[in-house]
Structure formats: C-alpha cells, structure tokens
C-alpha cells in the first residue's frame, strides 16, 4: 500500500470516486482512504457521463468523500485544476 501511495504522490495521480465502480470505494478499504487523506492525495468524482441527464449520478461519490473525510483532498484537485487555467 505504501508503494501505491508513493506512486500516486510522486506522479500527482488522483483517486476517482466513480458510481459505476462503487466496490473500489467500499468501506472495506478504509485503510487506503486514510492513507490518501494523510498523504494529501487528490480525489475526484467521475461519472462516465456521456449526457447531461446522467451528471446527477454523483450523490454516492460525494457521500463517500465526506464519509472518509476527504473534502480537503477534493479541494486539492480543484485547486490544481484552477491553477492550470
């Protein structure tokens, strides 16, 4: 796990909470999400949306970001994106 976290950090790779793959952010992976939080790894919300009507499918990912207390990590990604403008 430490090797993965180091890789994510070194290459500025973020973790995506995607409702199409909820098993990846299930509660059984709490240790992983604690490591993301502790290491300031950015997190994002993805929805594999190809139409406006399916953009509302972000409730569960948002809930899980809050559950794991990763709001700061979500903000880190937003700041990175804002600085790329």
PDB file of N, CA and C in Angstrom:
ATOM      1  N   UNK A   1       0.822  -1.196   0.000  1.00  0.00           N
ATOM      2  CA  UNK A   1       0.000   0.000   0.000  1.00  0.00           C
ATOM      3  C   UNK A   1       0.867   1.261   0.000  1.00  0.00           C
ATOM      4  N   UNK A   2       1.947   1.234   0.754  1.00  0.00           N
ATOM      5  CA  UNK A   2       2.829   2.404   0.794  1.00  0.00           C
ATOM      6  C   UNK A   2       3.461   2.682  -0.565  1.00  0.00           C
ATOM      7  N   UNK A   3       3.748   1.629  -1.317  1.00  0.00           N
ATOM      8  CA  UNK A   3       4.319   1.808  -2.657  1.00  0.00           C
ATOM      9  C   UNK A   3       3.300   2.498  -3.563  1.00  0.00           C
ATOM     10  N   UNK A   4       2.053   2.081  -3.485  1.00  0.00           N
ATOM     11  CA  UNK A   4       0.998   2.701  -4.291  1.00  0.00           C
ATOM     12  C   UNK A   4       0.819   4.165  -3.919  1.00  0.00           C
ATOM     13  N   UNK A   5       0.757   4.458  -2.643  1.00  0.00           N
ATOM     14  CA  UNK A   5       0.583   5.842  -2.188  1.00  0.00           C
ATOM     15  C   UNK A   5       1.757   6.699  -2.649  1.00  0.00           C
ATOM     16  N   UNK A   6       2.950   6.173  -2.546  1.00  0.00           N
ATOM     17  CA  UNK A   6       4.137   6.893  -3.003  1.00  0.00           C
ATOM     18  C   UNK A   6       4.060   7.173  -4.502  1.00  0.00           C
ATOM     19  N   UNK A   7       3.624   6.198  -5.266  1.00  0.00           N
ATOM     20  CA  UNK A   7       3.481   6.360  -6.715  1.00  0.00           C
ATOM     21  C   UNK A   7       2.455   7.448  -7.035  1.00  0.00           C
ATOM     22  N   UNK A   8       1.303   7.396  -6.386  1.00  0.00           N
ATOM     23  CA  UNK A   8       0.268   8.405  -6.613  1.00  0.00           C
ATOM     24  C   UNK A   8       0.785   9.802  -6.290  1.00  0.00           C
ATOM     25  N   UNK A   9       1.491   9.901  -5.196  1.00  0.00           N
ATOM     26  CA  UNK A   9       2.012  11.196  -4.754  1.00  0.00           C
ATOM     27  C   UNK A   9       3.096  11.718  -5.702  1.00  0.00           C
ATOM     28  N   UNK A  10       4.039  10.860  -6.056  1.00  0.00           N
ATOM     29  CA  UNK A  10       5.159  11.281  -6.905  1.00  0.00           C
ATOM     30  C   UNK A  10       4.725  11.720  -8.294  1.00  0.00           C
ATOM     31  N   UNK A  11       3.659  11.129  -8.807  1.00  0.00           N
ATOM     32  CA  UNK A  11       3.212  11.446 -10.162  1.00  0.00           C
ATOM     33  C   UNK A  11       1.921  12.259 -10.186  1.00  0.00           C
ATOM     34  N   UNK A  12       1.537  12.791  -9.037  1.00  0.00           N
ATOM     35  CA  UNK A  12       0.339  13.621  -8.896  1.00  0.00           C
ATOM     36  C   UNK A  12      -0.868  12.963  -9.572  1.00  0.00           C
ATOM     37  N   UNK A  13      -1.135  11.740  -9.181  1.00  0.00           N
ATOM     38  CA  UNK A  13      -2.274  10.986  -9.694  1.00  0.00           C
ATOM     39  C   UNK A  13      -3.369  11.022  -8.634  1.00  0.00           C
ATOM     40  N   UNK A  14      -4.568  11.280  -9.068  1.00  0.00           N
ATOM     41  CA  UNK A  14      -5.676  11.358  -8.122  1.00  0.00           C
ATOM     42  C   UNK A  14      -6.508  10.081  -8.142  1.00  0.00           C
ATOM     43  N   UNK A  15      -7.280   9.884  -7.076  1.00  0.00           N
ATOM     44  CA  UNK A  15      -8.212   8.761  -6.994  1.00  0.00           C
ATOM     45  C   UNK A  15      -9.589   9.261  -7.400  1.00  0.00           C
ATOM     46  N   UNK A  16     -10.270   8.498  -8.244  1.00  0.00           N
ATOM     47  CA  UNK A  16     -11.600   8.881  -8.719  1.00  0.00           C
ATOM     48  C   UNK A  16     -12.686   8.054  -8.040  1.00  0.00           C
ATOM     49  N   UNK A  17     -13.625   8.739  -7.417  1.00  0.00           N
ATOM     50  CA  UNK A  17     -14.829   8.099  -6.891  1.00  0.00           C
ATOM     51  C   UNK A  17     -15.833   8.067  -8.033  1.00  0.00           C
ATOM     52  N   UNK A  18     -16.101   6.891  -8.567  1.00  0.00           N
ATOM     53  CA  UNK A  18     -16.967   6.750  -9.728  1.00  0.00           C
ATOM     54  C   UNK A  18     -18.130   5.822  -9.382  1.00  0.00           C
ATOM     55  N   UNK A  19     -19.384   6.298  -9.522  1.00  0.00           N
ATOM     56  CA  UNK A  19     -20.522   5.463  -9.153  1.00  0.00           C
ATOM     57  C   UNK A  19     -20.667   4.207 -10.008  1.00  0.00           C
ATOM     58  N   UNK A  20     -19.981   4.145 -11.133  1.00  0.00           N
ATOM     59  CA  UNK A  20     -20.008   2.931 -11.956  1.00  0.00           C
ATOM     60  C   UNK A  20     -19.187   1.813 -11.326  1.00  0.00           C
ATOM     61  N   UNK A  21     -18.304   2.167 -10.401  1.00  0.00           N
ATOM     62  CA  UNK A  21     -17.419   1.190  -9.756  1.00  0.00           C
ATOM     63  C   UNK A  21     -17.407   1.384  -8.238  1.00  0.00           C
ATOM     64  N   UNK A  22     -18.552   1.280  -7.579  1.00  0.00           N
ATOM     65  CA  UNK A  22     -18.609   1.571  -6.138  1.00  0.00           C
ATOM     66  C   UNK A  22     -17.806   0.608  -5.274  1.00  0.00           C
ATOM     67  N   UNK A  23     -17.506  -0.568  -5.774  1.00  0.00           N
ATOM     68  CA  UNK A  23     -16.727  -1.514  -4.952  1.00  0.00           C
ATOM     69  C   UNK A  23     -15.332  -0.974  -4.659  1.00  0.00           C
ATOM     70  N   UNK A  24     -14.823  -0.079  -5.516  1.00  0.00           N
ATOM     71  CA  UNK A  24     -13.488   0.470  -5.301  1.00  0.00           C
ATOM     72  C   UNK A  24     -13.434   1.435  -4.123  1.00  0.00           C
ATOM     73  N   UNK A  25     -14.569   1.971  -3.727  1.00  0.00           N
ATOM     74  CA  UNK A  25     -14.551   2.868  -2.568  1.00  0.00           C
ATOM     75  C   UNK A  25     -15.425   2.354  -1.430  1.00  0.00           C
ATOM     76  N   UNK A  26     -15.540   1.046  -1.345  1.00  0.00           N
ATOM     77  CA  UNK A  26     -16.324   0.448  -0.263  1.00  0.00           C
ATOM     78  C   UNK A  26     -15.613   0.631   1.079  1.00  0.00           C
ATOM     79  N   UNK A  27     -16.360   0.480   2.132  1.00  0.00           N
ATOM     80  CA  UNK A  27     -15.837   0.706   3.483  1.00  0.00           C
ATOM     81  C   UNK A  27     -14.758  -0.295   3.882  1.00  0.00           C
ATOM     82  N   UNK A  28     -14.641  -1.388   3.158  1.00  0.00           N
ATOM     83  CA  UNK A  28     -13.585  -2.365   3.473  1.00  0.00           C
ATOM     84  C   UNK A  28     -12.193  -1.826   3.133  1.00  0.00           C
ATOM     85  N   UNK A  29     -12.142  -0.711   2.405  1.00  0.00           N
ATOM     86  CA  UNK A  29     -10.862  -0.126   2.000  1.00  0.00           C
ATOM     87  C   UNK A  29     -10.495   1.107   2.822  1.00  0.00           C
ATOM     88  N   UNK A  30     -10.986   1.194   4.039  1.00  0.00           N
ATOM     89  CA  UNK A  30     -10.759   2.392   4.860  1.00  0.00           C
ATOM     90  C   UNK A  30      -9.286   2.716   5.054  1.00  0.00           C
ATOM     91  N   UNK A  31      -8.460   1.717   5.199  1.00  0.00           N
ATOM     92  CA  UNK A  31      -7.022   1.966   5.392  1.00  0.00           C
ATOM     93  C   UNK A  31      -6.457   2.723   4.197  1.00  0.00           C
ATOM     94  N   UNK A  32      -6.858   2.333   2.998  1.00  0.00           N
ATOM     95  CA  UNK A  32      -6.411   3.018   1.783  1.00  0.00           C
ATOM     96  C   UNK A  32      -6.830   4.486   1.813  1.00  0.00           C
ATOM     97  N   UNK A  33      -8.079   4.746   2.168  1.00  0.00           N
ATOM     98  CA  UNK A  33      -8.564   6.124   2.177  1.00  0.00           C
ATOM     99  C   UNK A  33      -7.945   6.947   3.300  1.00  0.00           C
ATOM    100  N   UNK A  34      -7.616   6.314   4.405  1.00  0.00           N
ATOM    101  CA  UNK A  34      -6.862   7.006   5.455  1.00  0.00           C
ATOM    102  C   UNK A  34      -5.503   7.439   4.921  1.00  0.00           C
ATOM    103  N   UNK A  35      -4.869   6.568   4.145  1.00  0.00           N
ATOM    104  CA  UNK A  35      -3.559   6.898   3.554  1.00  0.00           C
ATOM    105  C   UNK A  35      -3.687   8.041   2.548  1.00  0.00           C
ATOM    106  N   UNK A  36      -4.765   8.023   1.750  1.00  0.00           N
ATOM    107  CA  UNK A  36      -4.978   9.128   0.814  1.00  0.00           C
ATOM    108  C   UNK A  36      -5.074  10.442   1.573  1.00  0.00           C
ATOM    109  N   UNK A  37      -5.862  10.426   2.637  1.00  0.00           N
ATOM    110  CA  UNK A  37      -6.059  11.639   3.438  1.00  0.00           C
ATOM    111  C   UNK A  37      -4.745  12.096   4.059  1.00  0.00           C
ATOM    112  N   UNK A  38      -4.031  11.182   4.682  1.00  0.00           N
ATOM    113  CA  UNK A  38      -2.788  11.525   5.372  1.00  0.00           C
ATOM    114  C   UNK A  38      -1.706  12.035   4.428  1.00  0.00           C
ATOM    115  N   UNK A  39      -1.754  11.613   3.168  1.00  0.00           N
ATOM    116  CA  UNK A  39      -0.723  11.989   2.198  1.00  0.00           C
ATOM    117  C   UNK A  39      -1.183  13.046   1.203  1.00  0.00           C
ATOM    118  N   UNK A  40      -2.348  13.627   1.455  1.00  0.00           N
ATOM    119  CA  UNK A  40      -2.880  14.697   0.599  1.00  0.00           C
ATOM    120  C   UNK A  40      -2.965  14.299  -0.870  1.00  0.00           C
ATOM    121  N   UNK A  41      -3.374  13.052  -1.121  1.00  0.00           N
ATOM    122  CA  UNK A  41      -3.576  12.596  -2.493  1.00  0.00           C
ATOM    123  C   UNK A  41      -4.914  13.164  -2.965  1.00  0.00           C
ATOM    124  N   UNK A  42      -4.935  13.862  -4.098  1.00  0.00           N
ATOM    125  CA  UNK A  42      -6.198  14.425  -4.578  1.00  0.00           C
ATOM    126  C   UNK A  42      -7.233  13.342  -4.889  1.00  0.00           C
ATOM    127  N   UNK A  43      -8.493  13.693  -4.712  1.00  0.00           N
ATOM    128  CA  UNK A  43      -9.589  12.806  -5.097  1.00  0.00           C
ATOM    129  C   UNK A  43     -10.546  13.577  -6.001  1.00  0.00           C
ATOM    130  N   UNK A  44     -11.248  12.823  -6.844  1.00  0.00           N
ATOM    131  CA  UNK A  44     -12.171  13.415  -7.812  1.00  0.00           C
ATOM    132  C   UNK A  44     -13.458  12.615  -7.841  1.00  0.00           C
ATOM    133  N   UNK A  45     -14.440  13.190  -8.509  1.00  0.00           N
ATOM    134  CA  UNK A  45     -15.693  12.489  -8.773  1.00  0.00           C
ATOM    135  C   UNK A  45     -15.774  12.280 -10.273  1.00  0.00           C
ATOM    136  N   UNK A  46     -15.998  11.044 -10.672  1.00  0.00           N
ATOM    137  CA  UNK A  46     -16.208  10.722 -12.075  1.00  0.00           C
ATOM    138  C   UNK A  46     -17.553  10.049 -12.213  1.00  0.00           C
ATOM    139  N   UNK A  47     -18.161  10.173 -13.365  1.00  0.00           N
ATOM    140  CA  UNK A  47     -19.464   9.522 -13.532  1.00  0.00           C
ATOM    141  C   UNK A  47     -19.605   8.868 -14.899  1.00  0.00           C
ATOM    142  N   UNK A  48     -18.553   8.823 -15.685  1.00  0.00           N
ATOM    143  CA  UNK A  48     -18.617   8.233 -17.023  1.00  0.00           C
ATOM    144  C   UNK A  48     -19.821   8.754 -17.795  1.00  0.00           C
ATOM    145  N   UNK A  49     -20.136  10.003 -17.592  1.00  0.00           N
ATOM    146  CA  UNK A  49     -21.315  10.590 -18.215  1.00  0.00           C
ATOM    147  C   UNK A  49     -21.032  10.946 -19.664  1.00  0.00           C
ATOM    148  N   UNK A  50     -21.976  10.610 -20.481  1.00  0.00           N
ATOM    149  CA  UNK A  50     -21.894  10.991 -21.889  1.00  0.00           C
ATOM    150  C   UNK A  50     -23.101  11.829 -22.277  1.00  0.00           C
ATOM    151  N   UNK A  51     -23.869  12.218 -21.262  1.00  0.00           N
ATOM    152  CA  UNK A  51     -25.008  13.103 -21.492  1.00  0.00           C
ATOM    153  C   UNK A  51     -25.281  13.899 -20.212  1.00  0.00           C
ATOM    154  N   UNK A  52     -25.882  15.049 -20.385  1.00  0.00           N
ATOM    155  CA  UNK A  52     -26.192  15.929 -19.259  1.00  0.00           C
ATOM    156  C   UNK A  52     -27.108  15.234 -18.244  1.00  0.00           C
ATOM    157  N   UNK A  53     -28.026  14.405 -18.717  1.00  0.00           N
ATOM    158  CA  UNK A  53     -29.004  13.783 -17.819  1.00  0.00           C
ATOM    159  C   UNK A  53     -28.373  12.853 -16.788  1.00  0.00           C
ATOM    160  N   UNK A  54     -27.204  12.320 -17.081  1.00  0.00           N
ATOM    161  CA  UNK A  54     -26.581  11.400 -16.121  1.00  0.00           C
ATOM    162  C   UNK A  54     -25.553  12.080 -15.221  1.00  0.00           C
ATOM    163  N   UNK A  55     -25.428  13.382 -15.329  1.00  0.00           N
ATOM    164  CA  UNK A  55     -24.497  14.105 -14.460  1.00  0.00           C
ATOM    165  C   UNK A  55     -24.968  14.158 -13.012  1.00  0.00           C
ATOM    166  N   UNK A  56     -26.225  13.833 -12.774  1.00  0.00           N
ATOM    167  CA  UNK A  56     -26.738  13.892 -11.406  1.00  0.00           C
ATOM    168  C   UNK A  56     -26.390  12.645 -10.607  1.00  0.00           C
ATOM    169  N   UNK A  57     -25.602  11.762 -11.160  1.00  0.00           N
ATOM    170  CA  UNK A  57     -25.258  10.500 -10.502  1.00  0.00           C
ATOM    171  C   UNK A  57     -23.988  10.643  -9.656  1.00  0.00           C
ATOM    172  N   UNK A  58     -23.899  11.746  -8.902  1.00  0.00           N
ATOM    173  CA  UNK A  58     -22.686  11.988  -8.115  1.00  0.00           C
ATOM    174  C   UNK A  58     -22.945  11.969  -6.612  1.00  0.00           C
ATOM    175  N   UNK A  59     -24.173  11.685  -6.215  1.00  0.00           N
ATOM    176  CA  UNK A  59     -24.521  11.696  -4.792  1.00  0.00           C
ATOM    177  C   UNK A  59     -23.705  10.723  -3.969  1.00  0.00           C
ATOM    178  N   UNK A  60     -23.626   9.472  -4.413  1.00  0.00           N
ATOM    179  CA  UNK A  60     -22.884   8.468  -3.650  1.00  0.00           C
ATOM    180  C   UNK A  60     -21.391   8.795  -3.566  1.00  0.00           C
ATOM    181  N   UNK A  61     -20.742   9.175  -4.677  1.00  0.00           N
ATOM    182  CA  UNK A  61     -19.330   9.558  -4.546  1.00  0.00           C
ATOM    183  C   UNK A  61     -19.118  10.713  -3.568  1.00  0.00           C
ATOM    184  N   UNK A  62     -19.989  11.713  -3.610  1.00  0.00           N
ATOM    185  CA  UNK A  62     -19.866  12.828  -2.660  1.00  0.00           C
ATOM    186  C   UNK A  62     -20.036  12.358  -1.222  1.00  0.00           C
ATOM    187  N   UNK A  63     -21.002  11.478  -0.998  1.00  0.00           N
ATOM    188  CA  UNK A  63     -21.202  10.934   0.349  1.00  0.00           C
ATOM    189  C   UNK A  63     -19.957  10.211   0.841  1.00  0.00           C
ATOM    190  N   UNK A  64     -19.320   9.451  -0.038  1.00  0.00           N
ATOM    191  CA  UNK A  64     -18.146   8.691   0.364  1.00  0.00           C
ATOM    192  C   UNK A  64     -16.941   9.599   0.608  1.00  0.00           C
ATOM    193  N   UNK A  65     -16.819  10.657  -0.159  1.00  0.00           N
ATOM    194  CA  UNK A  65     -15.754  11.631   0.094  1.00  0.00           C
ATOM    195  C   UNK A  65     -15.939  12.217   1.494  1.00  0.00           C
ATOM    196  N   UNK A  66     -17.167  12.524   1.843  1.00  0.00           N
ATOM    197  CA  UNK A  66     -17.450  13.039   3.189  1.00  0.00           C
ATOM    198  C   UNK A  66     -17.235  11.960   4.244  1.00  0.00           C
ATOM    199  N   UNK A  67     -17.681  10.747   3.966  1.00  0.00           N
ATOM    200  CA  UNK A  67     -17.527   9.643   4.921  1.00  0.00           C
ATOM    201  C   UNK A  67     -16.061   9.439   5.287  1.00  0.00           C
ATOM    202  N   UNK A  68     -15.187   9.478   4.292  1.00  0.00           N
ATOM    203  CA  UNK A  68     -13.758   9.271   4.528  1.00  0.00           C
ATOM    204  C   UNK A  68     -13.033  10.565   4.903  1.00  0.00           C
ATOM    205  N   UNK A  69     -13.767  11.662   5.068  1.00  0.00           N
ATOM    206  CA  UNK A  69     -13.191  12.976   5.421  1.00  0.00           C
ATOM    207  C   UNK A  69     -12.139  13.411   4.412  1.00  0.00           C
ATOM    208  N   UNK A  70     -12.476  13.285   3.141  1.00  0.00           N
ATOM    209  CA  UNK A  70     -11.545  13.627   2.066  1.00  0.00           C
ATOM    210  C   UNK A  70     -11.910  14.937   1.364  1.00  0.00           C
ATOM    211  N   UNK A  71     -12.680  15.785   2.019  1.00  0.00           N
ATOM    212  CA  UNK A  71     -13.051  17.054   1.398  1.00  0.00           C
ATOM    213  C   UNK A  71     -11.818  17.891   1.069  1.00  0.00           C
ATOM    214  N   UNK A  72     -10.841  17.891   1.946  1.00  0.00           N
ATOM    215  CA  UNK A  72      -9.603  18.641   1.695  1.00  0.00           C
ATOM    216  C   UNK A  72      -8.901  18.094   0.448  1.00  0.00           C
ATOM    217  N   UNK A  73      -8.894  16.785   0.293  1.00  0.00           N
ATOM    218  CA  UNK A  73      -8.255  16.167  -0.865  1.00  0.00           C
ATOM    219  C   UNK A  73      -8.994  16.528  -2.154  1.00  0.00           C
ATOM    220  N   UNK A  74     -10.313  16.629  -2.072  1.00  0.00           N
ATOM    221  CA  UNK A  74     -11.129  17.050  -3.210  1.00  0.00           C
ATOM    222  C   UNK A  74     -10.783  18.493  -3.569  1.00  0.00           C
ATOM    223  N   UNK A  75     -10.625  19.331  -2.560  1.00  0.00           N
ATOM    224  CA  UNK A  75     -10.260  20.736  -2.770  1.00  0.00           C
ATOM    225  C   UNK A  75      -8.868  20.844  -3.390  1.00  0.00           C
ATOM    226  N   UNK A  76      -7.965  19.957  -3.016  1.00  0.00           N
ATOM    227  CA  UNK A  76      -6.614  19.959  -3.601  1.00  0.00           C
ATOM    228  C   UNK A  76      -6.707  19.801  -5.112  1.00  0.00           C
ATOM    229  N   UNK A  77      -7.530  18.867  -5.574  1.00  0.00           N
ATOM    230  CA  UNK A  77      -7.675  18.661  -7.019  1.00  0.00           C
ATOM    231  C   UNK A  77      -8.289  19.887  -7.685  1.00  0.00           C
ATOM    232  N   UNK A  78      -9.297  20.466  -7.061  1.00  0.00           N
ATOM    233  CA  UNK A  78      -9.916  21.666  -7.627  1.00  0.00           C
ATOM    234  C   UNK A  78      -8.885  22.781  -7.744  1.00  0.00           C
ATOM    235  N   UNK A  79      -8.057  22.958  -6.732  1.00  0.00           N
ATOM    236  CA  UNK A  79      -7.013  23.986  -6.784  1.00  0.00           C
ATOM    237  C   UNK A  79      -6.012  23.710  -7.897  1.00  0.00           C
ATOM    238  N   UNK A  80      -5.629  22.455  -8.067  1.00  0.00           N
ATOM    239  CA  UNK A  80      -4.709  22.091  -9.156  1.00  0.00           C
ATOM    240  C   UNK A  80      -5.326  22.464 -10.501  1.00  0.00           C
ATOM    241  N   UNK A  81      -6.595  22.136 -10.686  1.00  0.00           N
ATOM    242  CA  UNK A  81      -7.276  22.439 -11.948  1.00  0.00           C
ATOM    243  C   UNK A  81      -7.402  23.941 -12.167  1.00  0.00           C
ATOM    244  N   UNK A  82      -7.706  24.687 -11.121  1.00  0.00           N
ATOM    245  CA  UNK A  82      -7.827  26.141 -11.251  1.00  0.00           C
ATOM    246  C   UNK A  82      -6.497  26.779 -11.616  1.00  0.00           C
ATOM    247  N   UNK A  83      -5.408  26.233 -11.112  1.00  0.00           N
ATOM    248  CA  UNK A  83      -4.088  26.791 -11.410  1.00  0.00           C
ATOM    249  C   UNK A  83      -3.610  26.455 -12.814  1.00  0.00           C
ATOM    250  N   UNK A  84      -4.256  25.535 -13.494  1.00  0.00           N
ATOM    251  CA  UNK A  84      -3.877  25.169 -14.858  1.00  0.00           C
ATOM    252  C   UNK A  84      -4.531  26.070 -15.899  1.00  0.00           C
ATOM    253  N   UNK A  85      -5.415  26.937 -15.474  1.00  0.00           N
ATOM    254  CA  UNK A  85      -6.097  27.819 -16.432  1.00  0.00           C
ATOM    255  C   UNK A  85      -5.170  28.804 -17.043  1.00  0.00           C
TER     256      UNK A  85
END
